[in-house]
């Protein structure tokens, strides 16, 4: 081996399991495997790829975790419909996420909240508005809103988008968002806006206003957070 | 076993590997493991949990795939900073994603495009605007924009948010977005708006306008897609 190139090789290259996992995913895509299609078994894969069964078992276990494949009694392994957010859900641990990932998540929630207006207006139903009204009426009397009150109101808005992936994604992001903001408020000043927009105001606009008015109001509602954006 | 309750048990319960994986992730969070912290080795874990080493190896392999843990020569396994989007990236295969997941992704891209205005205005630099201008000037003469032209313009906007997770997330969603839209246009009519907003118009507003004007223009720019939203 040439020591010069040896020194410049990546310190961590792909493990055998990484490679088998990648090969299997490519194989499924290239052969247009669909949910329900039977897969070759562990031993066949090991023989074709000339690797140990342990390596194949590990790679398959990873794909099973993502919901891409399933083991069915008497049918062996079949292709499955993956859980889109399974992977992201498992790593959302504030102790191990990088600071920059955590900040990105903080901002991502703000981006999403501003982007949903069209969907809320396109899909709101009288039943939704009644439920939202009950929430804001209950909150109107409170001197200060708890985290649970915030989740109840914003969570209802996420529901109303009719987009389940968005709903789940937002609820995954929320704890990290809260965590990041909590570390910010100890170090920075965050003035409340002169004319704050309440949950009740947002409800009224959603009921009788336009998507544009709603976005404008949501921006003021979230201004405490927007003021933290580094330029 | 009571056959009555037996019949009502879930058909697929958690495998031993699923359970060990869950236990390990909880163990890391509860003990506040941070990147770089050494983990117990495979044999210790197997002994403590009273399971086979194969099961532990599979569970650890899953966590390695997500970037949560790493094997270091002579240091054994350590906690690592996970790759937030690794899991989602691996399952974005249009052959296996459910139709409803694909529709959700289509909408998620629209939500994100509308939500970035504040960040674009807060972070735009003269260099960014010069680069964006070069892109729109080049595109002005074209009779029709290719997918690559679209990606070049919108991709530059994603860059300008300064949010790497958002950038990568959008570029992961784009192929699925295109795939879903391609299946829609064969079945539905999508009228172009009477006064369309071009990439050049969006650039001008980003240069001299306000976030509100930008969102309004972006909504018209994306109206072909917005018209597909089911109510």
Coordinates of C-alpha atoms in Angstrom, one line a residue:
Chain A
X1 CA 0.0 0.0 0.0
X2 CA 1.3 3.4 -0.9
X3 CA 1.7 5.3 2.5
X4 CA 1.1 8.6 0.8
X5 CA -2.4 7.8 -0.4
X6 CA -3.0 5.7 2.7
X7 CA -2.6 8.8 4.8
X8 CA -5.2 10.7 2.8
X9 CA -7.8 8.0 2.8
X10 CA -11.0 8.7 4.9
X11 CA -10.5 7.8 8.5
X12 CA -13.8 6.0 8.6
X13 CA -14.9 4.3 5.5
X14 CA -18.1 2.3 5.0
X15 CA -18.4 -0.9 7.0
X16 CA -19.4 -4.1 5.3
X17 CA -22.9 -3.7 6.8
X18 CA -23.2 -0.1 5.4
X19 CA -22.3 -1.4 2.0
X20 CA -24.8 -4.3 2.1
X21 CA -27.5 -1.9 3.3
X22 CA -26.8 0.5 0.4
X23 CA -26.7 -2.3 -2.1
X24 CA -30.1 -3.7 -0.9
X25 CA -31.8 -0.3 -1.0
X26 CA -30.5 0.3 -4.6
X27 CA -31.5 -3.2 -5.6
X28 CA -35.1 -2.6 -4.4
X29 CA -35.4 0.8 -6.2
X30 CA -33.8 -0.4 -9.4
X31 CA -36.1 -3.4 -9.5
X32 CA -39.2 -1.4 -8.6
X33 CA -40.0 -3.5 -5.5
X34 CA -43.5 -2.6 -4.2
X35 CA -45.1 -3.1 -0.8
X36 CA -46.0 -6.8 -0.5
X37 CA -43.4 -8.1 -3.0
X38 CA -41.4 -11.0 -1.6
X39 CA -37.7 -10.5 -1.0
X40 CA -34.8 -13.0 -1.4
X41 CA -34.0 -14.6 1.9
X42 CA -31.0 -13.9 4.1
X43 CA -29.0 -16.9 2.9
X44 CA -29.6 -16.1 -0.8
X45 CA -28.5 -12.5 -0.3
X46 CA -25.4 -13.6 1.7
X47 CA -24.4 -16.1 -1.1
X48 CA -25.0 -13.6 -4.0
X49 CA -23.0 -10.9 -2.2
X50 CA -20.4 -13.3 -0.8
X51 CA -20.7 -11.9 2.7
X52 CA -21.5 -13.5 6.0
X53 CA -25.1 -14.0 7.1
X54 CA -24.5 -11.9 10.2
X55 CA -23.7 -8.9 8.0
X56 CA -26.9 -9.5 5.9
X57 CA -28.9 -9.9 9.1
X58 CA -27.7 -6.6 10.4
X59 CA -28.4 -4.8 7.2
X60 CA -31.9 -6.2 7.0
X61 CA -32.5 -5.3 10.7
X62 CA -31.7 -1.7 9.8
X63 CA -34.3 -1.7 7.0
X64 CA -36.8 -3.3 9.2
X65 CA -36.3 -0.5 11.7
X66 CA -37.2 2.0 9.0
X67 CA -40.3 0.0 8.1
X68 CA -39.0 -0.7 4.6
X69 CA -39.3 -4.4 5.0
X70 CA -41.3 -6.7 7.2
X71 CA -41.0 -10.4 8.2
X72 CA -44.3 -12.3 7.6
X73 CA -45.0 -15.7 9.1
X74 CA -44.6 -18.4 6.4
X75 CA -44.0 -15.7 3.7
X76 CA -40.5 -14.7 4.6
X77 CA -39.6 -11.0 4.1
X78 CA -41.7 -8.7 2.1
X79 CA -41.3 -5.1 1.0
X80 CA -43.4 -2.7 3.2
X81 CA -44.5 0.9 3.3
X82 CA -41.9 2.7 5.4
X83 CA -42.6 5.1 8.2
X84 CA -41.4 8.4 6.8
X85 CA -40.4 10.0 10.1
X86 CA -39.2 6.9 12.1
X87 CA -35.5 7.7 11.6
X88 CA -35.8 11.4 12.6
X89 CA -38.0 10.6 15.6
X90 CA -35.3 8.3 17.0
X91 CA -32.5 10.8 16.9
X92 CA -34.3 13.9 18.4
X93 CA -32.4 13.7 21.6
X94 CA -31.2 17.2 22.7
X95 CA -28.2 15.7 24.5
X96 CA -26.7 14.5 21.3
X97 CA -28.0 16.7 18.5
X98 CA -25.4 19.3 17.4
X99 CA -26.1 23.0 18.4
X100 CA -26.5 23.9 14.7
X101 CA -29.0 21.1 14.1
X102 CA -31.0 22.3 17.1
X103 CA -31.0 25.9 15.8
X104 CA -32.1 24.6 12.4
X105 CA -35.0 22.8 14.0
X106 CA -35.9 26.0 15.9
X107 CA -36.1 27.9 12.6
X108 CA -37.8 25.1 10.8
X109 CA -40.7 25.3 13.1
X110 CA -41.1 29.1 12.5
X111 CA -40.9 28.5 8.7
X112 CA -43.6 25.8 8.9
X113 CA -45.9 28.0 11.1
X114 CA -45.8 30.8 8.5
X115 CA -46.3 28.4 5.6
X116 CA -49.5 26.7 6.6
X117 CA -52.0 29.6 6.1
X118 CA -53.2 28.6 2.6
X119 CA -53.9 25.0 3.8
X120 CA -55.8 26.2 6.9
X121 CA -58.1 28.4 4.8
X122 CA -58.5 25.8 2.1
X123 CA -59.5 23.0 4.6
X124 CA -61.1 24.7 7.6
X125 CA -64.5 23.3 8.5
X126 CA -67.2 24.7 10.8
X127 CA -66.4 21.8 13.2
X128 CA -62.7 22.8 13.3
X129 CA -63.6 26.4 13.9
X130 CA -65.9 25.4 16.7
X131 CA -63.2 23.4 18.4
X132 CA -60.6 26.1 17.9
X133 CA -63.1 28.7 19.4
X134 CA -63.6 26.5 22.5
X135 CA -59.8 26.5 23.0
X136 CA -59.3 30.2 22.6
X137 CA -62.3 31.1 24.7
X138 CA -60.9 28.9 27.5
X139 CA -57.5 30.6 27.2
X140 CA -58.8 34.1 27.1
X141 CA -59.3 34.3 30.8
X142 CA -55.8 33.0 31.7
X143 CA -53.2 35.5 32.9
X144 CA -50.4 33.6 31.2
X145 CA -50.4 30.6 28.8
X146 CA -48.6 27.4 29.7
X147 CA -46.6 25.2 27.3
X148 CA -49.7 22.9 27.3
X149 CA -52.0 25.8 26.2
X150 CA -49.6 26.7 23.4
X151 CA -49.5 23.0 22.2
X152 CA -53.3 22.8 22.4
X153 CA -53.8 25.9 20.2
X154 CA -51.0 25.3 17.7
X155 CA -51.6 21.6 17.7
X156 CA -55.2 22.2 16.6
X157 CA -53.9 24.4 13.7
X158 CA -51.6 21.5 12.7
X159 CA -54.5 19.2 12.7
X160 CA -56.5 21.5 10.5
X161 CA -53.9 21.4 7.8
X162 CA -55.1 17.9 7.0
X163 CA -51.5 16.8 6.5
X164 CA -50.6 14.0 8.8
X165 CA -46.9 14.1 8.1
X166 CA -46.7 17.8 8.8
X167 CA -48.7 17.3 12.0
X168 CA -46.4 14.6 13.3
X169 CA -43.3 16.4 12.1
X170 CA -44.3 19.6 14.0
X171 CA -45.0 17.7 17.1
X172 CA -41.6 16.0 16.9
X173 CA -39.9 19.4 16.5
X174 CA -41.8 21.1 19.3
X175 CA -39.7 19.8 22.3
X176 CA -36.4 20.7 20.6
X177 CA -37.9 24.1 19.7
X178 CA -38.8 24.7 23.3
X179 CA -35.4 23.5 24.5
X180 CA -33.5 25.8 22.2
X181 CA -35.7 28.8 23.1
X182 CA -35.3 28.1 26.8
X183 CA -31.5 28.3 26.4
X184 CA -31.9 31.6 24.4
X185 CA -34.1 33.5 26.8
X186 CA -31.5 33.3 29.6
X187 CA -28.9 35.1 27.4
X188 CA -30.8 37.5 25.2
X189 CA -33.5 40.1 25.6
X190 CA -36.8 39.4 23.9
X191 CA -39.2 42.3 23.9
X192 CA -42.9 41.5 23.4
X193 CA -44.4 43.4 20.5
X194 CA -46.3 46.6 21.2
X195 CA -49.6 45.3 19.8
X196 CA -49.4 41.5 20.5
X197 CA -51.6 39.1 18.5
X198 CA -53.3 36.5 20.7
X199 CA -54.6 33.0 19.9
X200 CA -58.0 34.6 20.0
X201 CA -57.0 37.2 17.3
X202 CA -55.6 34.4 15.1
X203 CA -58.8 32.4 15.5
X204 CA -61.0 35.4 14.4
X205 CA -58.8 36.0 11.3
X206 CA -58.9 32.3 10.4
X207 CA -62.7 32.5 10.7
X208 CA -63.4 35.7 8.8
X209 CA -60.1 36.9 7.3
X210 CA -57.7 36.0 4.5
X211 CA -54.5 33.9 4.3
X212 CA -52.5 37.1 4.0
X213 CA -53.9 38.6 7.1
X214 CA -53.4 35.4 8.9
X215 CA -49.7 35.2 7.9
X216 CA -49.2 38.8 9.0
X217 CA -50.8 38.2 12.3
X218 CA -48.9 34.9 12.9
X219 CA -45.7 36.8 12.2
X220 CA -46.5 39.2 15.0
X221 CA -47.7 36.4 17.2
X222 CA -44.3 34.6 16.8
X223 CA -42.2 37.8 16.9
X224 CA -40.6 36.9 20.2
X225 CA -39.1 34.0 18.4
X226 CA -38.4 35.9 15.2
X227 CA -36.4 38.5 17.1
X228 CA -33.9 35.7 18.0
X229 CA -33.0 35.0 14.3
X230 CA -29.3 35.7 13.9
X231 CA -28.6 37.8 10.8
Chain B
X1 CA -53.4 -18.4 27.4
X2 CA -56.9 -17.1 27.2
X3 CA -57.9 -17.6 23.5
X4 CA -60.3 -14.6 23.7
X5 CA -57.6 -12.1 24.6
X6 CA -55.1 -14.0 22.4
X7 CA -57.2 -13.2 19.4
X8 CA -57.2 -9.5 20.2
X9 CA -53.4 -9.2 20.7
X10 CA -51.5 -7.2 18.0
X11 CA -50.5 -9.4 15.1
X12 CA -47.0 -8.0 15.0
X13 CA -45.5 -7.2 18.4
X14 CA -42.1 -5.8 18.9
X15 CA -39.2 -8.1 18.1
X16 CA -36.4 -8.6 20.6
X17 CA -34.2 -6.4 18.6
X18 CA -36.8 -3.6 18.6
X19 CA -37.0 -3.8 22.3
X20 CA -33.2 -3.7 22.9
X21 CA -33.0 -0.8 20.5
X22 CA -35.7 1.1 22.4
X23 CA -34.1 0.3 25.8
X24 CA -30.7 1.5 24.6
X25 CA -32.0 4.8 23.3
X26 CA -33.9 5.4 26.6
X27 CA -30.8 4.5 28.5
X28 CA -28.7 7.0 26.6
X29 CA -31.3 9.8 27.1
X30 CA -31.9 9.1 30.8
X31 CA -28.2 9.0 31.5
X32 CA -27.6 12.2 29.5
X33 CA -24.9 10.5 27.3
X34 CA -23.1 13.2 25.2
X35 CA -21.2 12.8 22.0
X36 CA -17.8 11.3 22.8
X37 CA -19.0 9.4 25.9
X38 CA -17.9 5.7 25.9
X39 CA -20.7 3.1 25.8
X40 CA -20.8 -0.3 27.5
X41 CA -19.6 -3.0 25.1
X42 CA -21.7 -5.5 23.3
X43 CA -21.1 -8.3 25.7
X44 CA -21.8 -6.2 28.8
X45 CA -25.1 -5.1 27.3
X46 CA -26.1 -8.7 26.3
X47 CA -25.3 -9.9 29.9
X48 CA -27.2 -7.1 31.6
X49 CA -30.3 -7.5 29.4
X50 CA -30.0 -11.2 29.3
X51 CA -30.3 -11.4 25.5
X52 CA -28.0 -12.9 22.8
X53 CA -25.1 -10.9 21.5
X54 CA -26.6 -11.2 18.0
X55 CA -29.6 -9.2 19.1
X56 CA -27.5 -6.6 20.7
X57 CA -25.3 -6.4 17.6
X58 CA -28.3 -5.8 15.4
X59 CA -29.7 -3.1 17.7
X60 CA -26.3 -1.3 17.8
X61 CA -26.0 -1.6 14.0
X62 CA -29.3 0.3 13.7
X63 CA -28.1 3.1 16.0
X64 CA -24.9 3.2 14.0
X65 CA -26.9 3.7 10.8
X66 CA -28.6 6.7 12.3
X67 CA -25.2 8.1 13.3
X68 CA -26.1 8.0 17.1
X69 CA -23.1 5.8 17.9
X70 CA -19.7 5.2 16.3
X71 CA -17.1 2.5 16.7
X72 CA -13.6 4.0 17.4
X73 CA -10.4 1.9 17.1
X74 CA -9.1 1.1 20.5
X75 CA -11.9 3.1 22.2
X76 CA -14.8 0.8 21.6
X77 CA -18.2 2.4 20.9
X78 CA -18.9 6.1 21.7
X79 CA -21.9 8.3 21.5
X80 CA -22.0 10.5 18.4
X81 CA -23.8 13.4 16.8
X82 CA -26.6 11.8 14.7
X83 CA -27.4 12.8 11.2
X84 CA -30.9 14.3 11.6
X85 CA -32.1 13.4 8.1
X86 CA -30.3 10.0 7.5
X87 CA -33.4 8.0 8.3
X88 CA -35.8 10.0 6.1
X89 CA -33.3 10.1 3.2
X90 CA -33.2 6.3 3.1
X91 CA -36.9 5.7 2.8
X92 CA -37.7 8.4 0.1
X93 CA -38.3 5.8 -2.6
X94 CA -41.5 6.6 -4.6
X95 CA -42.1 2.9 -5.2
X96 CA -42.7 2.1 -1.6
X97 CA -44.0 5.4 0.0
X98 CA -47.7 5.4 0.5
X99 CA -49.8 7.7 -1.7
X100 CA -50.8 9.7 1.3
X101 CA -47.2 10.2 2.4
X102 CA -46.3 11.3 -1.1
X103 CA -49.1 13.9 -1.1
X104 CA -48.0 15.1 2.3
X105 CA -44.5 15.6 1.0
X106 CA -45.9 17.5 -2.0
X107 CA -47.7 19.9 0.4
X108 CA -44.8 20.1 2.8
X109 CA -42.7 21.6 0.1
X110 CA -45.3 24.3 -0.6
X111 CA -45.6 25.0 3.1
X112 CA -41.8 25.5 3.4
X113 CA -41.5 27.7 0.3
X114 CA -44.1 30.1 1.7
X115 CA -42.5 30.1 5.1
X116 CA -39.0 31.1 4.3
X117 CA -39.6 34.8 3.4
X118 CA -38.6 36.2 6.8
X119 CA -35.3 34.3 6.7
X120 CA -34.5 35.3 3.2
X121 CA -34.9 39.0 4.0
X122 CA -33.1 38.7 7.4
X123 CA -30.0 37.0 5.8
X124 CA -29.7 38.1 2.2
X125 CA -26.3 39.5 1.3
X126 CA -25.1 41.5 -1.7
X127 CA -23.2 38.5 -2.9
X128 CA -26.3 36.3 -2.6
X129 CA -28.3 38.8 -4.6
X130 CA -25.6 39.0 -7.3
X131 CA -25.6 35.2 -7.7
X132 CA -29.4 35.1 -7.8
X133 CA -29.5 37.9 -10.4
X134 CA -27.1 36.0 -12.6
X135 CA -29.4 33.0 -12.4
X136 CA -32.6 35.0 -13.3
X137 CA -30.9 37.0 -16.0
X138 CA -29.8 33.7 -17.7
X139 CA -33.3 32.3 -17.4
X140 CA -35.1 35.4 -18.7
X141 CA -34.3 34.6 -22.3
X142 CA -35.5 31.0 -22.1
X143 CA -38.9 30.1 -23.7
X144 CA -39.6 27.5 -21.0
X145 CA -37.8 26.5 -17.8
X146 CA -36.4 23.0 -17.3
X147 CA -36.5 21.1 -14.0
X148 CA -32.8 22.0 -13.6
X149 CA -33.6 25.7 -14.0
X150 CA -36.2 25.4 -11.3
X151 CA -33.8 23.6 -9.0
X152 CA -31.1 26.2 -9.7
X153 CA -33.4 29.2 -8.7
X154 CA -35.2 27.6 -5.8
X155 CA -32.1 25.9 -4.6
X156 CA -30.3 29.2 -4.4
X157 CA -33.2 30.5 -2.3
X158 CA -32.9 27.5 0.1
X159 CA -29.1 28.3 0.4
X160 CA -29.9 31.9 1.3
X161 CA -32.0 30.8 4.3
X162 CA -28.7 29.9 6.0
X163 CA -30.4 26.8 7.4
X164 CA -28.5 23.7 6.3
X165 CA -31.2 21.3 7.6
X166 CA -33.9 23.1 5.7
X167 CA -31.7 23.1 2.6
X168 CA -31.1 19.4 2.7
X169 CA -34.6 18.6 3.6
X170 CA -36.0 20.6 0.7
X171 CA -33.6 18.9 -1.8
X172 CA -34.7 15.5 -0.4
X173 CA -38.4 16.4 -0.9
X174 CA -37.9 17.8 -4.4
X175 CA -37.9 14.5 -6.4
X176 CA -41.0 13.2 -4.6
X177 CA -42.7 16.6 -5.2
X178 CA -41.9 16.3 -8.9
X179 CA -43.1 12.7 -9.0
X180 CA -46.4 13.5 -7.4
X181 CA -47.0 16.6 -9.6
X182 CA -46.2 14.6 -12.7
X183 CA -48.9 12.1 -11.8
X184 CA -51.4 14.9 -11.1
X185 CA -51.0 16.9 -14.4
X186 CA -52.1 13.9 -16.5
X187 CA -55.4 13.8 -14.6
X188 CA -56.3 17.4 -13.7
X189 CA -56.3 20.7 -15.4
X190 CA -54.0 23.3 -14.0
X191 CA -54.5 26.8 -15.4
X192 CA -51.6 29.2 -15.2
X193 CA -52.4 32.4 -13.4
X194 CA -53.5 35.4 -15.5
X195 CA -50.5 37.5 -14.3
X196 CA -47.8 35.0 -13.6
X197 CA -44.9 35.8 -11.3
X198 CA -41.5 34.9 -12.8
X199 CA -38.2 34.0 -11.0
X200 CA -37.1 37.5 -12.1
X201 CA -40.0 39.2 -10.4
X202 CA -39.3 37.2 -7.2
X203 CA -35.6 38.3 -7.3
X204 CA -36.6 42.0 -7.7
X205 CA -38.9 41.8 -4.7
X206 CA -36.3 40.0 -2.6
X207 CA -33.9 42.8 -3.6
X208 CA -36.1 45.9 -3.0
X209 CA -39.4 44.7 -1.5
X210 CA -40.7 43.3 1.8
X211 CA -41.3 39.7 3.1
X212 CA -45.0 40.2 2.7
X213 CA -44.8 41.2 -0.9
X214 CA -42.5 38.2 -1.4
X215 CA -44.9 35.7 0.1
X216 CA -47.7 37.1 -2.0
X217 CA -45.7 36.8 -5.2
X218 CA -44.4 33.4 -4.2
X219 CA -48.0 32.3 -3.8
X220 CA -48.8 33.4 -7.3
X221 CA -45.6 31.8 -8.6
X222 CA -46.6 28.5 -7.1
X223 CA -50.3 28.8 -7.9
X224 CA -50.2 25.9 -10.5
X225 CA -49.3 23.7 -7.5
X226 CA -51.7 25.4 -5.0
X227 CA -54.6 24.8 -7.4
X228 CA -54.1 21.0 -6.9
X229 CA -54.7 21.2 -3.1
X230 CA -57.7 19.0 -2.3
X231 CA -60.2 20.8 -0.1

